[in-house]
Coordinates of C-alpha atoms in Angstrom, one line a residue:
M1 CA 109.7 131.6 154.6
L2 CA 106.4 130.1 153.7
T3 CA 105.8 126.4 154.4
I4 CA 103.0 124.9 152.3
A5 CA 100.9 122.0 153.6
L6 CA 100.8 120.6 150.1
A7 CA 99.2 117.3 150.9
G8 CA 96.2 119.2 152.3
W9 CA 95.9 121.3 149.2
L10 CA 95.9 118.3 146.9
A11 CA 93.9 115.8 148.9
G12 CA 91.5 113.9 146.8
C13 CA 92.9 115.1 143.5
T14 CA 94.1 111.8 142.2
G15 CA 93.4 109.6 139.2
V16 CA 92.3 106.0 139.0
I17 CA 94.8 103.2 138.1
A18 CA 93.6 100.3 136.0
N19 CA 95.0 98.1 133.3
P20 CA 94.1 98.5 129.7
G21 CA 92.6 95.6 127.7
H22 CA 94.5 93.9 124.9
D23 CA 93.4 92.2 121.8
V24 CA 94.9 91.1 118.5
G25 CA 93.8 93.0 115.4
G26 CA 91.4 95.2 117.3
T27 CA 88.5 96.1 115.0
S28 CA 85.2 94.6 114.2
G29 CA 83.7 94.5 110.8
P30 CA 83.1 97.6 108.7
T31 CA 80.0 99.7 109.3
G32 CA 78.2 101.5 106.5
G33 CA 76.6 104.9 106.2
G34 CA 73.8 106.3 108.2
T35 CA 73.6 108.0 111.6
T36 CA 76.0 106.7 114.2
A37 CA 76.4 107.2 118.0
G38 CA 76.3 110.9 119.0
G39 CA 74.4 111.9 115.9
Y40 CA 77.4 111.8 113.5
A41 CA 76.5 110.6 110.1
L42 CA 78.5 108.9 107.4
P43 CA 77.8 109.5 103.7
P44 CA 75.9 106.6 102.0
G45 CA 78.2 103.8 100.9
R46 CA 81.2 104.9 103.1
T47 CA 82.5 102.4 105.6
V48 CA 84.8 102.6 108.6
A49 CA 85.7 99.7 110.8
D50 CA 84.6 100.0 114.4
P51 CA 87.5 101.1 116.7
R52 CA 88.8 98.8 119.4
I53 CA 87.7 100.1 122.8
D54 CA 90.1 99.9 125.7
S55 CA 89.0 100.0 129.4
L56 CA 90.6 103.3 130.4
H57 CA 88.3 105.8 128.7
G58 CA 86.5 107.3 131.7
A59 CA 86.4 111.1 131.7
I60 CA 87.4 111.7 135.3
G61 CA 86.7 115.4 135.2
I62 CA 90.1 116.7 136.5
R63 CA 93.5 116.2 135.0
R64 CA 96.9 117.1 136.3
L65 CA 99.2 119.0 134.1
T66 CA 101.8 116.7 132.5
R67 CA 105.4 117.6 132.8
F68 CA 105.3 119.0 129.3
E69 CA 102.2 121.0 130.1
Y70 CA 103.6 122.2 133.4
T71 CA 106.8 123.4 131.8
N72 CA 105.0 125.3 129.1
T73 CA 102.5 126.8 131.5
V74 CA 105.1 128.1 133.9
R75 CA 107.1 129.5 130.9
D76 CA 104.1 131.4 129.6
L77 CA 102.8 132.5 133.0
L78 CA 106.1 133.5 134.7
G79 CA 108.8 133.5 132.0
V80 CA 110.7 130.8 133.6
P81 CA 111.9 128.1 131.1
D82 CA 112.4 124.3 131.8
A83 CA 110.5 124.4 135.1
G84 CA 109.4 120.8 134.9
V85 CA 112.8 119.3 134.2
D86 CA 112.8 117.6 137.6
L87 CA 109.3 116.3 137.5
N88 CA 108.3 112.8 136.4
D89 CA 105.5 112.1 133.9
A90 CA 102.6 109.8 134.8
P91 CA 102.8 106.2 133.3
R92 CA 101.6 106.2 129.7
I93 CA 98.4 104.8 128.4
A94 CA 98.1 104.2 124.7
F95 CA 101.5 105.9 124.4
F96 CA 100.4 109.2 126.0
S97 CA 101.2 110.7 129.4
N98 CA 98.1 112.9 129.6
N99 CA 95.6 110.2 130.4
A100 CA 94.0 111.2 133.7
N101 CA 93.4 107.6 134.6
M102 CA 97.1 107.2 135.5
Q103 CA 97.8 110.6 137.1
K104 CA 98.0 109.4 140.7
V105 CA 99.9 111.8 143.0
G106 CA 102.0 110.4 145.9
L107 CA 104.4 111.9 148.4
P108 CA 107.4 111.9 145.9
E109 CA 105.3 113.9 143.4
L110 CA 104.2 116.3 146.1
E111 CA 107.7 116.9 147.3
A112 CA 108.9 117.5 143.7
Y113 CA 106.2 120.1 143.1
D114 CA 107.2 121.8 146.4
R115 CA 110.9 122.0 145.3
V116 CA 110.0 123.3 141.8
A117 CA 107.6 125.9 143.2
D118 CA 110.3 127.2 145.6
K119 CA 112.8 127.5 142.8
V120 CA 110.4 129.0 140.2
S121 CA 108.9 131.5 142.6
Q122 CA 112.4 132.9 143.1
L123 CA 113.3 133.1 139.4
A124 CA 109.9 134.6 138.5
L125 CA 110.2 137.7 140.6
A126 CA 112.3 139.5 138.0
N127 CA 109.8 138.7 135.2
L128 CA 106.6 139.8 136.9
S129 CA 104.4 142.4 135.2
L130 CA 103.3 144.5 138.2
P131 CA 100.6 147.2 138.1
A132 CA 101.6 150.7 137.0
R133 CA 103.6 152.7 139.6
C134 CA 104.4 149.4 141.4
S135 CA 107.8 147.7 141.8
L136 CA 109.4 145.0 143.9
A137 CA 111.4 147.7 145.6
A138 CA 108.3 149.7 146.5
L139 CA 105.7 147.0 146.8
T140 CA 102.5 147.7 148.8
A141 CA 99.4 145.8 149.8
T142 CA 97.5 147.9 147.2
C143 CA 99.9 146.8 144.5
V144 CA 99.4 143.2 145.4
G145 CA 95.6 143.6 145.5
Q146 CA 95.7 145.0 141.9
F147 CA 98.2 142.3 140.8
L148 CA 96.3 139.3 142.0
P149 CA 93.0 139.1 140.0
P150 CA 94.5 139.2 136.5
F151 CA 97.4 137.0 137.7
L152 CA 95.2 134.4 139.2
Q153 CA 93.0 134.3 136.1
D154 CA 96.1 133.6 134.1
A155 CA 97.3 131.0 136.4
F156 CA 94.0 129.2 137.0
R157 CA 92.8 129.6 133.4
R158 CA 89.5 131.1 134.7
P159 CA 88.5 134.2 136.7
A160 CA 89.4 133.8 140.3
A161 CA 86.5 133.9 142.8
A162 CA 86.5 136.8 145.3
D163 CA 87.3 134.5 148.2
E164 CA 90.3 133.1 146.3
V165 CA 91.7 136.6 145.7
T166 CA 91.1 137.4 149.4
R167 CA 92.9 134.2 150.4
Y168 CA 96.1 135.1 148.6
Q169 CA 95.9 138.8 149.7
D170 CA 95.6 137.6 153.3
L171 CA 98.6 135.3 152.7
Y172 CA 100.7 138.2 151.5
T173 CA 99.6 140.2 154.6
S174 CA 100.7 137.5 157.0
L175 CA 104.0 137.0 155.2
V176 CA 104.9 140.6 154.9
A177 CA 104.6 141.0 158.7
T178 CA 108.0 139.1 159.0
D179 CA 109.5 139.1 155.5
P180 CA 110.5 141.8 153.0
P181 CA 107.6 142.6 150.5
A182 CA 109.3 140.9 147.6
E183 CA 109.9 137.8 149.6
A184 CA 106.3 137.8 150.7
L185 CA 105.1 138.1 147.1
R186 CA 107.4 135.2 146.3
G187 CA 105.5 133.2 149.0
V188 CA 102.2 134.0 147.2
L189 CA 103.6 132.9 143.9
Q190 CA 104.8 129.6 145.5
A191 CA 101.3 129.0 146.9
V192 CA 99.7 129.6 143.5
L193 CA 102.1 127.1 141.9
L194 CA 101.1 124.5 144.5
S195 CA 97.3 125.2 144.2
P196 CA 95.2 122.4 142.7
S197 CA 93.6 125.2 140.5
F198 CA 97.1 125.6 138.9
L199 CA 98.2 122.0 138.9
Y200 CA 95.0 120.6 137.6
R201 CA 92.6 121.6 134.9
T202 CA 88.9 120.7 135.3
E203 CA 86.7 119.2 132.6
I204 CA 83.6 118.8 134.7
G205 CA 81.0 120.7 132.7
D206 CA 77.4 121.1 133.5
A207 CA 74.8 118.4 134.4
G208 CA 74.9 117.2 130.7
G209 CA 78.7 117.2 130.6
K210 CA 79.1 120.3 128.4
L211 CA 82.3 122.1 129.3
D212 CA 82.1 125.6 130.6
P213 CA 83.8 128.3 128.3
Y214 CA 87.0 128.4 130.3
E215 CA 87.3 124.6 130.5
L216 CA 86.8 124.5 126.7
A217 CA 89.5 127.2 126.2
S218 CA 91.9 125.1 128.2
R219 CA 91.1 121.9 126.4
L220 CA 91.8 123.8 123.1
S221 CA 95.1 125.4 124.1
Y222 CA 96.5 122.3 125.8
F223 CA 95.6 120.2 122.8
V224 CA 97.3 122.6 120.3
W225 CA 100.0 124.2 122.4
G226 CA 100.4 122.0 125.4
S227 CA 100.1 125.2 127.4
K228 CA 97.6 127.6 129.0
P229 CA 95.1 129.8 127.1
D230 CA 96.5 133.2 126.2
A231 CA 94.7 136.5 126.8
A232 CA 92.8 136.4 123.5
L233 CA 91.5 132.8 124.2
L234 CA 90.3 133.8 127.6
V235 CA 88.5 136.8 126.2
A236 CA 86.8 134.4 123.7
A237 CA 85.8 132.2 126.7
K238 CA 84.5 135.3 128.6
N239 CA 82.3 136.2 125.6
N240 CA 81.1 132.7 125.1
A241 CA 82.5 132.8 121.5
L242 CA 83.8 129.3 121.6
D243 CA 80.4 127.8 121.4
D244 CA 80.1 129.0 117.8
T245 CA 81.8 126.6 115.4
A246 CA 83.1 129.2 113.0
A247 CA 84.5 131.3 115.9
R248 CA 86.2 128.3 117.4
G249 CA 87.6 127.4 114.0
K250 CA 89.2 130.9 113.8
E251 CA 90.7 130.3 117.2
V252 CA 92.1 127.0 116.1
A253 CA 93.7 128.6 113.1
R254 CA 95.2 131.4 115.3
L255 CA 96.7 128.8 117.7
L256 CA 98.1 126.8 114.8
D257 CA 99.8 129.9 113.4
D258 CA 101.6 130.4 116.7
G259 CA 105.1 128.8 117.0
R260 CA 103.9 126.9 120.1
A261 CA 101.8 124.7 117.9
K262 CA 104.9 123.1 116.4
D263 CA 106.2 122.2 119.9
G264 CA 102.8 120.8 120.8
M265 CA 102.5 118.6 117.7
L266 CA 106.1 117.5 118.0
H267 CA 105.4 116.4 121.6
I268 CA 102.4 114.4 120.5
M269 CA 104.5 112.7 117.8
N270 CA 107.4 112.0 120.1
E271 CA 105.2 110.3 122.7
W272 CA 103.1 108.4 120.1
M273 CA 106.2 107.1 118.2
G274 CA 108.3 106.6 121.4
L275 CA 111.0 108.9 120.2
D276 CA 111.6 110.6 123.5
E277 CA 113.1 107.4 125.0
V278 CA 115.9 106.8 122.5
D279 CA 119.4 106.2 124.0
I280 CA 121.8 105.3 121.2
A281 CA 124.6 105.1 123.8
K282 CA 123.1 101.9 125.1
K283 CA 123.3 100.1 121.8
G284 CA 126.0 97.4 121.4
S285 CA 129.6 98.3 120.7
D286 CA 129.3 96.6 117.4
I287 CA 126.6 99.1 116.5
T288 CA 128.1 102.3 118.0
T289 CA 131.8 101.9 117.1
G290 CA 132.7 104.6 114.6
L291 CA 129.5 106.7 115.0
P292 CA 130.0 110.4 115.7
T293 CA 129.7 111.2 119.4
D294 CA 126.8 113.5 118.8
I295 CA 124.9 111.2 116.5
Q296 CA 121.8 111.0 118.7
T297 CA 121.5 114.8 118.8
Q298 CA 121.9 114.9 115.0
L299 CA 119.3 112.2 114.4
E300 CA 116.9 114.0 116.8
A301 CA 117.4 117.1 114.8
E302 CA 116.6 115.2 111.6
T303 CA 113.3 113.9 112.8
K304 CA 112.3 117.2 114.4
S305 CA 113.0 119.0 111.1
F306 CA 111.2 116.4 109.1
L307 CA 108.1 116.4 111.4
T308 CA 108.0 120.2 111.4
D309 CA 108.1 120.3 107.6
A310 CA 105.7 117.3 107.2
L311 CA 103.1 118.8 109.5
F312 CA 103.4 122.5 109.1
A313 CA 104.5 123.2 105.5
P314 CA 101.7 124.8 103.4
G315 CA 99.2 122.1 102.5
A316 CA 100.9 119.6 104.9
T317 CA 99.2 116.2 105.2
F318 CA 99.6 113.4 107.7
E319 CA 100.1 111.0 104.8
T320 CA 103.6 112.5 104.4
L321 CA 104.6 110.7 107.6
Y322 CA 104.2 107.4 105.7
D323 CA 105.2 108.2 102.2
A324 CA 107.7 111.0 102.1
K325 CA 110.6 110.5 99.8
Y326 CA 112.8 113.0 101.6
S327 CA 114.3 113.8 105.0
F328 CA 116.6 116.4 106.6
I329 CA 120.1 115.1 107.0
S330 CA 123.3 116.6 108.5
K331 CA 126.8 115.5 107.8
E332 CA 126.7 113.2 110.9
G333 CA 123.4 111.7 109.9
A334 CA 124.8 111.1 106.4
T335 CA 127.1 108.5 107.9
I336 CA 123.9 106.5 108.7
Y337 CA 122.3 107.0 105.3
G338 CA 125.5 106.5 103.4
V339 CA 124.8 109.8 101.6
Q340 CA 127.7 111.7 100.1
G341 CA 128.3 115.5 99.8
I342 CA 126.6 116.8 102.9
T343 CA 128.9 119.0 104.9
S344 CA 126.6 121.0 107.1
D345 CA 125.9 120.4 110.8
V346 CA 122.4 121.7 110.2
P347 CA 120.0 119.2 108.7
Q348 CA 119.4 119.8 105.0
R349 CA 116.5 118.5 102.9
V350 CA 117.7 115.5 100.9
D351 CA 115.9 113.2 98.5
L352 CA 116.1 109.7 99.7
D353 CA 116.9 106.4 97.9
V354 CA 113.3 105.4 97.2
A355 CA 114.3 101.8 97.0
T356 CA 115.2 101.7 100.7
R357 CA 113.6 104.7 102.5
R358 CA 110.1 105.9 103.0
G359 CA 108.9 108.6 105.4
L360 CA 109.2 108.6 109.1
F361 CA 109.2 104.8 109.4
T362 CA 112.7 104.2 108.0
Q363 CA 114.3 107.1 109.8
P364 CA 117.3 106.1 112.0
L365 CA 115.8 107.7 115.2
V366 CA 112.6 105.6 114.8
L367 CA 114.7 102.4 114.2
A368 CA 116.8 103.2 117.2
A369 CA 113.7 103.7 119.4
H370 CA 112.3 100.2 118.6
T371 CA 115.2 97.9 118.1
K372 CA 117.4 95.9 120.4
E373 CA 120.9 96.8 121.5
S374 CA 122.3 94.6 118.8
G375 CA 121.2 92.0 116.3
Y376 CA 117.8 91.7 114.5
S377 CA 114.6 93.1 115.8
V378 CA 111.9 91.5 113.7
V379 CA 109.4 91.1 116.5
Q380 CA 110.1 94.6 117.9
M381 CA 109.7 96.4 114.6
G382 CA 106.7 94.3 113.6
R383 CA 105.0 95.2 116.9
F384 CA 105.9 98.8 116.3
I385 CA 104.2 98.9 112.9
R386 CA 101.1 97.1 114.2
E387 CA 100.6 99.2 117.3
H388 CA 102.0 102.6 116.5
A389 CA 101.2 102.9 112.8
L390 CA 98.0 100.8 112.6
C391 CA 96.7 101.0 116.2
Q392 CA 96.3 97.2 116.4
S393 CA 97.3 95.9 119.8
I394 CA 99.1 92.7 120.5
P395 CA 99.0 90.9 123.9
P396 CA 102.2 89.9 125.7
P397 CA 103.4 86.4 125.3
P398 CA 101.8 83.8 127.5
P399 CA 103.6 83.0 130.8
N400 CA 106.5 80.6 130.7
V401 CA 106.8 80.8 126.9
K402 CA 110.4 81.0 125.7
T403 CA 110.9 84.0 123.5
E404 CA 114.6 83.5 122.8
I405 CA 115.7 81.4 119.8
A406 CA 118.4 78.9 120.9
D407 CA 121.2 77.9 118.5
T408 CA 121.1 74.1 117.9
P409 CA 123.0 71.8 115.5
E410 CA 119.7 71.4 113.6
N411 CA 119.4 75.2 112.8
A412 CA 123.1 76.0 112.5
N413 CA 122.9 76.5 108.7
Q414 CA 119.6 78.4 108.8
T415 CA 119.1 82.1 108.4
Y416 CA 117.7 84.2 111.3
R417 CA 114.4 84.3 109.4
Q418 CA 114.3 80.6 109.0
K419 CA 115.0 80.1 112.7
L420 CA 112.3 82.6 113.7
D421 CA 109.8 81.0 111.3
A422 CA 110.4 77.7 113.0
H423 CA 110.0 79.3 116.4
A424 CA 106.9 81.1 115.5
S425 CA 105.2 78.0 114.1
N426 CA 104.6 76.8 117.6
G427 CA 100.9 76.7 118.1
V428 CA 101.0 78.9 121.2
C429 CA 103.0 81.6 119.4
A430 CA 101.7 81.4 115.9
S431 CA 98.6 83.6 116.2
C432 CA 100.6 86.6 117.3
H433 CA 103.8 86.0 115.3
T434 CA 101.9 85.7 112.0
F435 CA 100.6 89.1 112.8
M436 CA 103.9 90.7 114.0
D437 CA 106.6 89.0 112.1
P438 CA 105.9 89.9 108.5
P439 CA 106.3 93.7 108.9
G440 CA 109.3 93.0 111.0
F441 CA 110.9 90.8 108.3
A442 CA 110.8 93.9 106.0
Y443 CA 113.2 95.6 108.4
L444 CA 115.9 92.8 108.4
P445 CA 118.4 94.9 106.3
Y446 CA 118.3 97.8 108.8
D447 CA 120.6 97.7 111.8
P448 CA 119.6 99.1 115.3
V449 CA 120.5 102.7 114.2
G450 CA 119.0 102.5 110.8
R451 CA 121.9 101.7 108.5
Y452 CA 120.8 99.7 105.5
K453 CA 122.8 96.6 104.7
P454 CA 121.3 94.4 101.9
L455 CA 123.3 91.3 102.7
D456 CA 123.4 89.3 105.9
S457 CA 126.6 88.2 107.7
R458 CA 126.9 85.2 105.3
G459 CA 126.7 87.5 102.2
A460 CA 123.3 86.4 101.2
P461 CA 120.4 88.8 100.5
F462 CA 117.8 89.1 103.3
D463 CA 114.4 87.7 102.6
T464 CA 112.2 90.7 103.3
T465 CA 109.0 89.4 101.6
G466 CA 105.9 88.9 103.5
T467 CA 102.1 89.3 103.8
L468 CA 100.4 92.0 105.8
N469 CA 97.2 90.4 107.1
D470 CA 94.2 92.2 108.7
I471 CA 94.7 95.4 106.7
D472 CA 91.2 96.8 106.2
G473 CA 90.0 93.2 106.4
K474 CA 92.4 92.0 103.6
A475 CA 95.9 90.6 103.2
F476 CA 98.6 92.2 101.0
D477 CA 101.9 90.8 99.8
F478 CA 105.0 92.9 99.8
K479 CA 108.6 92.5 98.8
D480 CA 110.5 94.9 101.2
A481 CA 110.1 97.7 103.7
V482 CA 109.2 100.3 101.1
G483 CA 106.5 98.1 99.7
M484 CA 105.2 97.2 103.1
L485 CA 105.1 100.9 104.1
D486 CA 103.3 101.8 100.9
I487 CA 100.6 99.3 101.8
V488 CA 100.3 100.9 105.3
A489 CA 100.2 104.4 103.9
Q490 CA 97.4 103.5 101.5
S491 CA 95.3 101.7 104.1
Q492 CA 92.3 103.1 105.9
A493 CA 93.8 101.6 109.1
S494 CA 96.7 104.0 109.1
K495 CA 94.5 107.0 108.5
A496 CA 92.1 105.8 111.2
C497 CA 95.1 105.4 113.5
V498 CA 96.1 109.1 113.1
V499 CA 92.5 110.0 113.9
R500 CA 92.4 107.7 117.0
K501 CA 95.7 108.9 118.4
L502 CA 95.0 112.6 118.0
T503 CA 91.5 112.3 119.4
E504 CA 92.7 110.3 122.4
Y505 CA 95.4 112.9 123.1
A506 CA 92.9 115.8 122.7
F507 CA 90.5 114.2 125.1
G508 CA 93.1 112.8 127.5
R509 CA 91.6 109.3 127.5
T510 CA 91.2 106.3 125.2
L511 CA 88.3 106.0 122.9
A512 CA 84.9 104.9 124.3
D513 CA 81.8 103.5 122.7
D514 CA 80.3 107.0 122.8
D515 CA 83.1 108.2 120.5
T516 CA 82.5 105.8 117.7
G517 CA 80.3 108.2 115.7
L518 CA 82.8 111.1 115.9
Y519 CA 85.7 108.7 115.1
K520 CA 84.1 107.4 111.9
E521 CA 83.1 110.9 110.7
L522 CA 86.6 112.1 111.3
V523 CA 88.1 109.2 109.4
V524 CA 85.9 109.9 106.4
G525 CA 86.8 113.6 106.6
F526 CA 90.5 112.6 106.8
E527 CA 90.2 110.5 103.7
D528 CA 88.3 113.1 101.7
N529 CA 90.8 115.8 102.6
K530 CA 93.8 113.5 102.0
G531 CA 95.0 113.8 105.6
D532 CA 95.3 117.6 105.5
V533 CA 96.7 118.5 108.9
R534 CA 95.0 121.8 109.6
H535 CA 91.7 120.6 108.2
F536 CA 91.7 117.5 110.5
L537 CA 92.8 119.4 113.6
T538 CA 90.1 121.9 113.0
D539 CA 87.5 119.2 112.4
L540 CA 88.4 117.6 115.7
A541 CA 88.5 120.8 117.7
T542 CA 85.2 122.2 116.3
S543 CA 83.3 118.9 116.7
P544 CA 80.4 118.9 119.2
A545 CA 82.2 116.2 121.2
F546 CA 85.2 118.4 121.8
S547 CA 83.2 120.6 124.1
V548 CA 81.8 117.7 126.1
R549 CA 83.4 116.0 129.1
G550 CA 82.9 112.6 127.7
P551 CA 81.8 109.3 129.3
K552 CA 81.9 109.2 133.1
E553 CA 84.3 107.1 134.9
Q554 CA 82.9 103.6 135.6

């Protein structure tokens, strides 16, 4: 059988590894109307704070398919599901695995691709759409010659060059000399799956950085679906239709109406919110005792149902993520919420206790993702709100600083909050803790799987009050988690965070100075349209910057 010299095929196709910068807060002062970078203009009197710019924003020009993208692409190309289950994702930057700056390929990755290609090529034979009057049982070189051009276009997301078609035709000829025709064709499929033209998608563009039509089609489909362009999108690319804003907008609408768009958006949310790394089984026994054995599956189903509804229901808005007063709860999930009368294993829409729950950010799966195995997680949840909901980054603690709170005779009668307040008053720690701790204090009544308990172990009410500083340049007092989340939901910072995260995912890199104009215009549009999901995604995908490579790697 075919042996592929994979290292030779992929030589030179690696990313650049660097470390992102950190800061506290992360925005400069607000900037008013007028024309901004890239020619984007804000209406008079409108202000949007400058975004924090990280260091890993270079548009490298090629990007390897992530595990999610690889899996979806193989499914749509060859009808083989779950192909990428044994692949590892690249390290994440700004929560996402699709940043090309960290997509380095080493020998373990090469070997994994080889194993997967060998398995997939075998499974795919039964699903192939061969030319008329051709079959695996009666395969000829003529059949393979007819099969290759459309198949390679589908696999490479662009028309294959004549010499590429010849290369794979010659490979078939060499293999069929010793192997049965079907096995020889399998070798061709394996070679295609190992080709850089399959594993990578280019965003090189012309001398000015403008993407070619097929590069733009791929950027669009991988943004919305996490998969390759379909036949209709490739036809639009062939006809240069995607350069027209209205035509591209129609394609965006068509992609969003396809069921794959839900999977694509759920993937973005899972990575952004860290929901794909939850392991409730690792929580402490004091937390897991008495929980249903399939509680994680049920909580994942709740969040999936909620996100699907929040983002794809008619008139869906991103603001629902922050302020929804409902969720989708099964009978197992009801044990976490303390809700009575739910008997179905399928999550049902339920109105929440508005005094204790608000949107995605009080859901058990979210709490489980960002809390410790046991005990309180003030710092962890505070950091989560700052970084994930507000896009404000916090540096790690200085070296040799003790982060654990020791029990002493002096603090024996103090509450956890009082102990943490004393710890955080240390001059070295104060600047970050005054930023992180207040939103974390709001979560004191919630345990590591999201159960709400209003009283501490001594029977006293938790002190959940605090002040959210650096919210649109102001400070706001709150009484509890619901009040804190209402402040977050109403802030421009949370709206700008949605804009930032979706833009970074779409471009596969962090924001650069060149993106400031686009970013500010999108934030204003987001505000004016009350976070309408389809409107925002269309605005982003039809923006001039969406069809440009972006700033070059430094």
